[in-house]
XYZ file of C-alpha atoms in Angstrom:
673
model
C -102.199 -10.871 8.526
C -104.414 -10.938 5.481
C -105.931 -7.675 6.534
C -102.464 -5.974 6.898
C -101.344 -7.218 3.459
C -104.439 -5.862 1.830
C -103.869 -2.466 3.487
C -100.266 -2.292 2.192
C -101.300 -3.054 -1.366
C -103.992 -0.440 -1.175
C -101.478 2.215 -0.052
C -99.197 1.321 -2.951
C -102.052 1.677 -5.451
C -102.945 5.025 -3.900
C -99.311 6.305 -4.075
C -98.948 5.434 -7.725
C -102.015 7.466 -8.506
C -100.445 10.559 -6.803
C -99.888 13.224 -9.579
C -96.874 14.851 -7.841
C -95.018 11.596 -7.837
C -95.746 11.064 -11.516
C -94.525 14.580 -12.296
C -91.284 13.966 -10.433
C -90.701 10.748 -12.346
C -91.423 12.472 -15.670
C -89.117 15.375 -14.819
C -86.353 12.972 -13.914
C -86.771 11.114 -17.174
C -86.805 14.402 -19.149
C -83.700 15.639 -17.369
C -81.923 12.411 -18.141
C -83.024 12.639 -21.766
C -81.829 16.265 -22.074
C -78.541 15.362 -20.462
C -78.079 12.510 -22.911
C -79.067 14.743 -25.859
C -76.632 17.430 -24.719
C -73.799 14.989 -25.312
C -74.857 14.277 -28.890
C -73.040 16.089 -31.757
C -74.599 19.186 -33.328
C -76.468 18.475 -36.532
C -74.767 19.186 -39.838
C -77.434 21.807 -40.563
C -76.738 23.800 -37.397
C -72.986 23.218 -37.293
C -72.055 26.322 -39.408
C -74.058 28.557 -37.074
C -72.042 27.380 -34.075
C -68.740 28.669 -35.488
C -66.850 31.934 -35.231
C -63.248 33.117 -35.665
C -61.290 34.955 -32.987
C -58.470 37.365 -33.832
C -56.076 38.096 -31.002
C -52.869 40.029 -30.220
C -50.477 39.035 -27.471
C -48.276 41.766 -26.028
C -46.685 42.935 -22.795
C -46.551 46.219 -20.938
C -44.012 47.642 -18.530
C -46.020 49.602 -15.989
C -44.894 52.253 -13.521
C -47.324 52.333 -10.582
C -49.955 50.757 -12.800
C -49.454 53.172 -15.718
C -48.590 51.511 -19.037
C -45.276 53.065 -20.045
C -43.702 50.688 -22.570
C -45.042 47.968 -24.871
C -43.252 44.960 -26.353
C -44.316 41.813 -28.184
C -41.903 39.254 -26.738
C -38.318 38.550 -25.806
C -35.409 37.089 -27.732
C -32.557 36.252 -25.340
C -31.810 39.646 -23.762
C -33.717 41.762 -26.283
C -37.283 42.997 -25.940
C -38.921 42.602 -29.348
C -40.878 45.525 -30.731
C -40.134 47.710 -27.705
C -42.035 50.973 -28.070
C -43.818 53.680 -26.144
C -46.626 53.476 -28.723
C -49.425 51.060 -27.853
C -50.121 50.478 -31.564
C -46.762 48.780 -32.092
C -47.477 45.271 -30.881
C -47.259 41.875 -32.542
C -48.612 39.941 -35.493
C -52.312 39.165 -35.694
C -53.298 35.574 -34.947
C -56.556 33.840 -35.851
C -58.181 30.853 -34.148
C -61.391 28.950 -34.690
C -64.032 29.243 -31.958
C -67.586 28.093 -31.246
C -70.495 29.606 -29.366
C -71.091 27.742 -26.096
C -73.629 27.713 -23.275
C -72.533 28.151 -19.703
C -74.804 25.356 -18.486
C -75.207 21.969 -20.099
C -78.955 21.933 -20.665
C -79.918 25.636 -20.542
C -79.650 28.379 -23.208
C -76.976 30.405 -21.394
C -74.476 31.575 -24.043
C -74.528 35.396 -23.640
C -71.934 35.865 -26.398
C -69.488 33.323 -24.975
C -67.028 31.423 -27.177
C -64.659 28.541 -26.615
C -61.367 28.546 -28.529
C -58.091 26.644 -28.529
C -55.697 28.524 -26.254
C -52.331 30.012 -27.156
C -49.864 27.807 -25.286
C -47.095 30.434 -25.127
C -46.020 30.667 -21.439
C -46.595 34.412 -21.265
C -46.881 34.624 -17.488
C -43.560 32.826 -17.187
C -41.901 35.127 -19.735
C -43.260 38.190 -17.940
C -41.862 36.945 -14.616
C -38.454 36.201 -16.126
C -38.380 39.588 -17.825
C -39.210 41.256 -14.513
C -36.099 39.738 -12.899
C -33.654 41.186 -15.419
C -35.606 44.312 -16.323
C -32.897 46.755 -15.245
C -30.327 45.062 -17.498
C -32.807 45.012 -20.356
C -33.459 48.738 -19.959
C -29.725 49.538 -20.083
C -29.329 47.508 -23.285
C -32.457 49.020 -24.808
C -31.149 52.547 -24.136
C -27.887 51.782 -25.972
C -29.776 50.256 -28.906
C -32.226 53.165 -29.145
C -29.426 55.750 -29.104
C -27.690 53.897 -31.934
C -30.976 53.733 -33.812
C -31.600 57.446 -33.373
C -28.122 58.277 -34.703
C -28.704 56.033 -37.699
C -32.040 57.694 -38.429
C -30.381 61.114 -38.162
C -27.833 60.034 -40.785
C -30.627 58.784 -43.039
C -32.548 62.029 -42.656
C -29.423 64.039 -43.451
C -28.910 62.019 -46.642
C -32.542 62.483 -47.662
C -32.479 66.205 -46.946
C -29.375 66.509 -49.096
C -31.089 64.639 -51.923
C -34.218 66.782 -51.689
C -32.091 69.947 -51.638
C -30.439 69.155 -54.979
C -33.394 67.594 -56.810
C -36.836 68.714 -57.881
C -40.215 67.053 -58.333
C -39.403 66.310 -61.971
C -36.688 63.847 -60.906
C -37.727 60.209 -60.688
C -37.664 59.188 -57.065
C -38.226 62.651 -55.597
C -41.715 61.739 -54.369
C -40.465 58.400 -52.983
C -37.801 60.069 -50.903
C -40.039 62.934 -49.815
C -42.586 60.435 -48.443
C -39.884 58.255 -46.895
C -38.419 61.345 -45.248
C -41.751 61.844 -43.494
C -41.824 58.215 -42.341
C -38.263 58.420 -41.042
C -39.092 61.600 -39.134
C -41.978 59.718 -37.490
C -39.635 56.833 -36.648
C -37.104 59.205 -35.187
C -39.774 60.887 -33.034
C -41.029 57.492 -31.806
C -37.452 56.350 -31.113
C -36.775 59.439 -29.005
C -40.105 59.036 -27.193
C -39.375 55.366 -26.510
C -35.888 56.206 -25.237
C -37.415 58.713 -22.818
C -39.819 56.031 -21.554
C -36.947 53.550 -21.139
C -35.067 56.104 -19.054
C -38.177 56.617 -16.897
C -38.390 52.882 -16.217
C -34.657 52.676 -15.553
C -34.864 55.583 -13.114
C -37.838 54.027 -11.314
C -35.991 50.717 -10.979
C -32.808 52.264 -9.599
C -34.375 54.803 -7.222
C -35.449 52.819 -4.177
C -36.339 55.940 -2.193
C -39.418 56.623 -4.347
C -40.896 53.177 -3.647
C -42.137 53.093 -7.212
C -43.611 49.806 -8.429
C -42.486 48.588 -11.854
C -44.227 45.506 -13.237
C -44.219 43.494 -16.456
C -47.762 42.478 -17.431
C -48.953 40.176 -20.236
C -52.028 41.203 -22.249
C -54.217 39.803 -24.989
C -56.701 41.732 -27.139
C -59.557 39.796 -28.750
C -61.861 40.460 -31.694
C -64.547 38.044 -32.953
C -65.662 37.542 -36.568
C -69.000 35.871 -37.404
C -71.752 35.924 -40.022
C -75.132 37.126 -38.807
C -78.480 35.639 -39.772
C -78.621 37.977 -42.811
C -75.322 36.627 -44.110
C -73.309 39.783 -43.338
C -69.860 39.527 -41.785
C -69.678 41.134 -38.353
C -66.814 41.837 -35.977
C -66.922 42.693 -32.277
C -64.328 43.141 -29.507
C -64.204 40.487 -26.806
C -62.605 39.779 -23.428
C -61.052 36.724 -21.799
C -63.356 35.078 -19.252
C -61.381 32.023 -18.217
C -58.543 29.653 -19.035
C -59.673 26.038 -19.101
C -57.320 23.127 -18.679
C -58.094 20.468 -21.235
C -59.405 17.047 -20.266
C -59.600 14.081 -22.496
C -57.649 15.650 -25.357
C -55.260 17.389 -22.887
C -55.528 20.675 -24.798
C -56.067 23.984 -22.981
C -58.902 26.316 -23.997
C -59.774 29.984 -23.617
C -63.295 31.098 -22.826
C -63.923 34.574 -24.313
C -67.011 36.730 -24.388
C -68.229 39.579 -26.582
C -68.131 42.879 -24.732
C -71.851 43.215 -25.518
C -72.411 39.914 -23.605
C -75.118 39.096 -26.158
C -75.249 36.086 -28.464
C -75.811 37.177 -32.102
C -79.177 36.349 -33.652
C -79.026 33.045 -35.470
C -75.948 31.748 -33.644
C -76.316 28.213 -32.274
C -74.538 27.531 -28.996
C -72.956 24.191 -28.213
C -72.843 22.647 -24.775
C -69.682 23.286 -22.793
C -69.033 20.157 -20.745
C -66.815 20.344 -17.702
C -66.379 16.574 -17.708
C -65.899 15.881 -21.406
C -64.740 19.097 -23.107
C -63.986 17.361 -26.416
C -67.595 16.239 -26.913
C -70.040 17.766 -29.411
C -67.316 18.438 -32.007
C -65.606 20.995 -29.764
C -62.437 18.987 -30.371
C -62.405 20.171 -34.004
C -61.161 23.550 -32.754
C -57.647 22.170 -32.895
C -57.990 20.663 -36.378
C -56.089 21.696 -39.494
C -58.943 23.679 -40.987
C -61.797 25.809 -39.796
C -64.232 28.105 -41.488
C -67.271 30.276 -41.124
C -69.557 31.380 -43.920
C -72.976 32.539 -44.994
C -73.733 29.689 -47.381
C -73.590 32.085 -50.359
C -69.917 31.715 -51.211
C -68.706 34.274 -48.647
C -66.529 32.840 -45.888
C -63.521 33.163 -43.617
C -61.313 30.070 -43.728
C -58.385 29.072 -41.515
C -55.720 26.539 -42.483
C -52.623 25.518 -40.575
C -50.970 23.597 -43.420
C -48.171 25.220 -45.422
C -49.271 26.549 -48.770
C -52.918 26.693 -47.705
C -54.799 29.983 -47.719
C -56.348 31.443 -44.581
C -58.586 34.453 -45.037
C -61.729 35.864 -46.568
C -63.618 34.585 -49.600
C -66.320 36.334 -51.632
C -68.296 34.347 -54.159
C -65.921 31.447 -53.634
C -62.810 33.501 -54.528
C -60.189 34.962 -52.233
C -61.230 38.517 -51.517
C -59.790 40.896 -48.923
C -57.329 40.066 -46.161
C -55.670 36.697 -45.880
C -52.517 34.737 -45.103
C -50.534 32.117 -46.998
C -47.107 30.479 -46.802
C -45.115 30.447 -50.046
C -42.849 27.681 -51.354
C -39.857 29.114 -49.433
C -41.692 29.010 -46.112
C -42.286 32.773 -45.967
C -45.602 33.951 -44.552
C -47.499 36.519 -46.602
C -50.189 38.644 -44.952
C -51.937 40.125 -47.963
C -54.940 41.556 -49.719
C -56.560 39.534 -52.490
C -58.744 40.880 -55.294
C -60.982 38.410 -57.133
C -58.675 35.544 -56.244
C -55.387 37.340 -57.015
C -52.857 38.519 -54.444
C -52.288 42.229 -55.112
C -50.478 43.608 -52.065
C -49.379 42.651 -48.606
C -46.622 42.049 -46.089
C -44.164 39.148 -46.179
C -41.839 38.025 -43.401
C -38.549 36.210 -43.844
C -35.442 35.644 -41.729
C -33.889 39.013 -42.671
C -36.784 41.443 -42.623
C -40.232 42.412 -43.851
C -41.318 43.172 -47.421
C -44.432 45.288 -47.874
C -45.840 46.036 -51.302
C -47.292 44.380 -54.372
C -46.880 40.756 -55.505
C -47.218 38.724 -58.658
C -49.645 35.750 -58.763
C -46.862 33.436 -57.519
C -46.341 35.493 -54.351
C -43.073 37.077 -55.513
C -42.339 40.747 -54.905
C -43.353 42.598 -58.062
C -44.075 46.264 -58.629
C -43.588 48.876 -55.925
C -42.519 47.679 -52.476
C -40.525 48.362 -49.308
C -38.074 45.993 -47.636
C -37.357 46.885 -44.022
C -34.705 45.088 -41.952
C -34.326 45.173 -38.143
C -30.695 46.327 -38.522
C -31.922 49.533 -40.139
C -31.328 48.707 -43.807
C -34.172 49.925 -45.990
C -35.114 49.731 -49.681
C -38.053 51.268 -51.482
C -38.756 51.049 -55.175
C -39.562 48.663 -57.998
C -39.285 44.870 -57.817
C -39.338 42.094 -60.400
C -39.183 38.377 -59.623
C -38.363 39.027 -55.948
C -35.401 41.273 -56.842
C -34.784 45.011 -56.854
C -35.071 46.150 -60.455
C -35.576 49.294 -62.545
C -35.669 52.203 -60.026
C -35.448 52.535 -56.245
C -33.382 53.758 -53.344
C -31.710 52.105 -50.380
C -30.542 53.282 -46.980
C -27.809 51.589 -44.993
C -25.323 52.545 -42.301
C -22.411 51.399 -44.482
C -23.311 53.097 -47.785
C -25.746 55.831 -46.833
C -28.388 56.476 -49.476
C -28.185 55.050 -53.003
C -30.782 56.366 -55.453
C -31.188 55.252 -59.023
C -31.454 52.223 -61.245
C -31.078 48.584 -60.137
C -30.725 45.327 -61.999
C -31.255 41.982 -60.254
C -30.440 43.453 -56.820
C -27.319 45.277 -58.105
C -27.216 49.081 -57.843
C -26.208 50.740 -61.117
C -26.548 54.430 -60.284
C -28.755 57.441 -60.923
C -29.414 58.300 -64.532
C -29.744 62.030 -65.189
C -31.822 63.628 -67.927
C -29.957 66.632 -69.259
C -32.368 69.427 -70.070
C -32.388 73.208 -70.127
C -33.486 73.092 -66.468
C -30.019 71.890 -65.485
C -27.236 74.314 -64.536
C -24.154 73.855 -66.724
C -20.650 75.213 -66.382
C -17.146 74.756 -67.774
C -13.586 74.615 -66.462
C -10.648 75.923 -68.490
C -6.879 76.229 -68.340
C -4.138 77.208 -70.787
C -5.201 74.352 -73.074
C -8.238 76.331 -74.239
C -5.730 78.920 -75.546
C -2.725 76.876 -76.614
C -3.212 73.850 -78.823
C -0.664 71.905 -80.780
C -1.386 71.783 -84.495
C 0.236 69.799 -87.274
C 0.929 72.249 -90.131
C 2.561 71.962 -93.560
C 5.392 74.379 -94.412
C 7.940 74.809 -97.222
C 11.657 74.996 -96.632
C 14.803 74.925 -98.809
C 16.740 71.735 -98.420
C 19.897 70.584 -100.145
C 19.298 67.993 -102.798
C 22.521 66.889 -104.360
C 24.330 70.115 -105.342
C 21.132 72.163 -105.481
C 18.848 73.816 -102.916
C 15.192 72.973 -103.568
C 11.867 73.803 -101.877
C 10.327 70.877 -99.985
C 7.066 70.528 -98.001
C 7.274 69.199 -94.454
C 4.891 68.748 -91.518
C 5.724 70.292 -88.166
C 3.893 70.653 -84.818
C 3.301 74.214 -83.669
C 1.715 75.673 -80.571
C -1.175 77.759 -81.857
C -2.765 80.478 -79.717
C -6.547 81.004 -79.617
C -8.702 83.585 -77.915
C -11.995 82.953 -76.105
C -15.059 84.753 -77.408
C -16.569 85.495 -73.989
C -19.515 87.393 -75.440
C -20.892 84.351 -77.303
C -20.268 81.365 -75.030
C -22.886 78.619 -75.467
C -22.657 74.867 -74.789
C -23.498 73.069 -78.033
C -22.500 69.511 -77.080
C -22.224 67.679 -73.753
C -19.647 65.349 -75.250
C -19.653 61.997 -76.941
C -19.838 59.726 -73.881
C -22.653 57.230 -73.374
C -25.585 58.607 -71.441
C -24.924 62.305 -72.034
C -28.042 62.564 -74.156
C -29.540 65.965 -74.877
C -33.289 66.407 -74.550
C -35.063 69.472 -75.823
C -32.831 72.266 -77.038
C -29.340 71.499 -78.322
C -27.749 74.560 -76.710
C -27.308 75.487 -73.064
C -26.025 78.640 -71.414
C -22.763 78.656 -69.461
C -23.743 79.457 -65.855
C -20.321 79.255 -64.205
C -16.653 79.083 -65.159
C -13.746 77.594 -63.201
C -10.245 78.704 -64.212
C -6.974 77.011 -63.298
C -4.600 79.357 -61.464
C -1.709 77.268 -60.164
C -0.054 73.871 -59.934
C 2.410 72.741 -57.271
C 4.514 75.605 -55.879
C 5.890 77.160 -59.061
C 3.542 76.675 -62.034
C 1.084 79.439 -62.921
C -1.476 79.594 -65.705
C -0.375 82.524 -67.835
C -3.923 83.157 -69.035
C -5.509 83.163 -65.564
C -5.611 86.916 -64.932
C -6.989 87.821 -68.361
C -9.573 85.013 -68.362
C -10.694 85.849 -64.820
C -11.170 89.517 -65.695
C -12.951 88.756 -68.988
C -15.312 86.218 -67.407
C -16.384 88.609 -64.662
C -16.704 91.466 -67.143
C -19.163 89.401 -69.197
C -21.251 88.464 -66.142
C -20.078 84.894 -65.509
C -19.778 83.515 -61.979
C -16.145 82.520 -61.575
C -14.220 80.062 -59.429
C -10.513 79.259 -59.261
C -8.744 75.916 -58.901
C -5.307 74.576 -57.975
C -3.775 71.350 -59.333
C -2.348 69.461 -56.355
C 1.145 67.947 -56.427
C 2.693 65.357 -54.115
C 6.228 66.565 -54.867
C 6.097 69.748 -52.786
C 4.719 70.632 -49.323
C 0.972 71.250 -49.179
C 1.386 74.436 -47.125
C 3.727 75.918 -49.748
C 1.225 75.030 -52.470
C -1.561 76.740 -50.545
C 0.533 79.938 -50.225
C 1.383 79.840 -53.938
C -2.318 79.519 -54.777
C -3.374 82.295 -52.403
C -0.690 84.652 -53.769
C -1.838 84.047 -57.359
C -5.607 83.544 -57.345
C -8.279 86.203 -57.009
C -11.123 85.951 -54.498
C -13.830 88.558 -54.908
C -17.295 88.698 -53.388
C -19.631 86.406 -55.244
C -16.887 84.134 -56.593
C -17.460 80.405 -56.307
C -15.522 78.453 -53.643
C -11.913 77.593 -54.606
C -11.203 74.029 -55.734
C -8.392 71.583 -54.990
C -7.845 69.317 -58.013
C -6.424 65.985 -56.761
C -5.374 63.457 -59.427
C -2.279 61.472 -58.283
C -1.803 57.849 -59.289
C -1.802 54.967 -56.844
C 1.973 54.629 -57.170
C 2.449 58.293 -56.270
C 0.303 57.879 -53.162
C 2.161 54.774 -52.037
C 5.506 56.540 -52.517
C 4.574 59.258 -49.998
C 3.391 56.726 -47.405
C -0.177 55.879 -48.401
C -3.697 57.193 -47.883
C -3.198 58.708 -44.430
C -0.358 60.898 -45.665
C -2.394 61.917 -48.721
C -5.369 62.938 -46.566
C -3.084 64.822 -44.171
C -1.621 66.873 -47.034
C -5.023 67.548 -48.573
C -6.416 68.770 -45.245
C -3.417 71.041 -44.766
C -4.088 72.809 -48.081
C -7.860 72.922 -47.528
C -7.653 74.412 -44.035
C -5.091 77.081 -44.957
C -7.150 78.226 -47.932
C -10.426 78.154 -45.980
C -8.939 80.297 -43.229
C -7.814 82.933 -45.748
C -10.799 82.914 -48.125
C -13.588 82.374 -45.571
C -15.404 79.504 -47.323
C -14.763 75.778 -47.478
C -12.967 74.769 -50.681
C -14.345 72.061 -52.966
C -12.420 68.866 -53.766
C -12.190 67.713 -57.395
C -11.464 64.002 -57.879
C -12.380 61.187 -60.229
C -15.073 58.804 -59.005
C -12.747 55.799 -58.986
C -10.191 57.796 -57.009
C -12.832 58.858 -54.482
C -14.061 55.299 -54.015
C -10.574 53.911 -53.532
C -8.973 56.580 -51.351
C -11.642 58.823 -49.781
C -14.816 56.774 -49.276
C -13.989 55.854 -45.675
C -12.406 59.179 -44.674
C -15.085 61.084 -42.691
C -13.025 64.294 -42.535
C -13.120 64.468 -46.337
C -16.381 62.711 -47.193
C -18.507 64.546 -44.638
C -16.544 67.764 -44.257
C -16.231 68.982 -47.850
C -18.315 69.263 -50.973
C -17.008 67.151 -53.824
C -16.705 67.732 -57.565
C -16.392 64.391 -59.300
C -15.291 63.505 -62.811
C -17.484 60.697 -64.070
C -18.064 60.157 -67.759
C -20.368 57.141 -67.633
C -24.113 56.714 -67.903
C -25.003 57.167 -64.244
C -24.565 59.973 -61.767
C -21.858 59.388 -59.107
C -22.957 57.793 -55.857
C -21.504 60.582 -53.705
C -22.671 63.768 -52.094
C -21.425 66.298 -54.587
C -21.727 69.888 -55.715
C -20.770 69.387 -59.365
C -20.119 66.411 -61.561
C -18.157 66.482 -64.776
C -20.030 64.903 -67.650
C -17.266 64.776 -70.230
C -13.840 66.140 -71.204
C -14.807 66.622 -74.827
C -17.814 68.899 -74.877
C -18.189 71.692 -77.386
C -18.660 75.347 -76.509
C -19.368 78.079 -79.012
C -16.671 80.708 -78.527
C -13.923 78.231 -77.477
C -11.740 76.250 -79.865
C -11.310 72.548 -79.176
C -12.682 70.268 -76.459
C -13.969 71.635 -73.153
C -14.827 69.968 -69.828
C -18.611 70.162 -69.290
C -19.916 70.214 -65.715
C -23.382 70.134 -64.148
C -24.409 71.718 -60.867
C -26.109 69.157 -58.610
C -29.487 70.824 -58.450
C -31.838 73.141 -60.315
C -32.446 76.857 -60.517
C -33.709 77.448 -56.978
C -30.903 75.376 -55.443
C -28.333 77.177 -57.602
C -29.587 80.560 -56.418
C -29.401 79.380 -52.799
C -25.858 78.113 -53.392
C -24.784 81.499 -54.760
C -26.294 83.283 -51.766
C -24.968 81.001 -49.018
C -21.844 79.120 -50.176
C -19.881 81.577 -52.294
C -17.164 83.985 -51.207
C -18.521 86.841 -49.123
C -21.892 85.136 -48.541
C -23.581 85.829 -45.221
């Protein structure tokens, strides 16, 4: 027994001296130590090098047999948000903090892999639900896109009209010219998107083709980080895996640079399958996150309202960033040396894009775009439309001009020699009542004596057609001359008739004299509600002259509200006006022009498409701003002065400049081809 015990102890001493056994023990201890160390937090020194920021876009595609046909960013009830055939129209950019991680706990195995807090939006669920009602959604989208295309066509028509009667010297011309280009692009994209919607709808309804239509969620990733030289870098990335959270119950995304290479200087953390919140990985879901180069340049993220998220240079905000203002509106902007200079701001009604003041209020030039199609571009002060701009809306069309605290005032016009001026005349430029003093014998007691007395006489004046020049635009506010104080008379309108019986006795002689002296002439009729419109049209046609080159005839409509109500109201008025207009157009061969006051037009004709859209309008407006109507002429004042004519004269301006006036004479006048 003693011998056996001694042998056993000898074997044990021999085994302990075995080097392989010692190596195994040492390796086990080292592995345990590394495993323990892998659970310890990263040092403060290396912590900045473990961080990165991931930018991502969520969007969806509607695919026909695997081909991406339509894109949208989400769904609101039964509406697909941001639906477009253009892949660039997606959703807002989102930023999340991320950290470099190793694949294995104790081995350097990063290969450009990052762990980030996941977007918890149930996108797969939304895609599946959208798939079920896709046919209904396509029908509704088609209706909406057709309405949108019609609205854009109306906007483009308004802008083309504006551009046709203005020149580059008018304030706002460049704005509208550029906007016209943007609206043309929108119209083209709308039509293209509608075509794609119809393709999807056809594929869904045609079972014989066995076409597969699917709704697929997507996410694009881009990673920002500072390299070992302190320079900001950005690289595209892909999603590797979705990780269900443990411990903190938060889900994570595992993304990887497309290069699959960890940047030089980046320090990877350990990604634990058992305890994912260890090693400060849990700080991904905190309220702040940042990366930097230690030299004052950084990219910071904040989730708290009022806190800035974005790029810093030298410790100041510099470049792109995001902040929420005091009203809860998110501003995606560009900062310069700590000051917000331009950007995009979202609120419940639409999106503002332009310049800001230091408090984040719209200031300077900017655009406000609403989903319902309303649009404004121009100057802003203190978050309100001010100074100059233009708006587009389905209800009011295009309004160009000056604004004050969100209220549209109108378009101010500078009256220069470049404008085209004309006059309109009637018998009152020939016959004027004068108060004169005369002597007459009157009985005084038993004697007849001479006495002075004042009487009113109708004095006759001639027009000096050879020397007509406009010397004053009238005394109304805003009709300010710039440059020369005289303007040529480029056209003359002469009254011919009124009602069914009244005729201007000077019409024939004035018409002949005006044409003889080289003036372009037009003729007008004063409309009455006391006699039938057809009879008035025949009276006008039997009296007036219509020669090649004459301006279109004009219907002068000036009844009071009481007169209109006595005949049955607006509908009856419009019916009578259209009767006269159509009879005269048929005989003369050109559309007549309607002359009305601006207040009259707003009250009685603004919502009458047959009048508003079918005929050119001549409006009397004596205020500071140009009328907010599509018009061919506007009357500046009733008390202008013209050399060669005695007394006051109506002064009118053609809505355009020289080139537009020449085009008008060639295409809109009597006998034009």
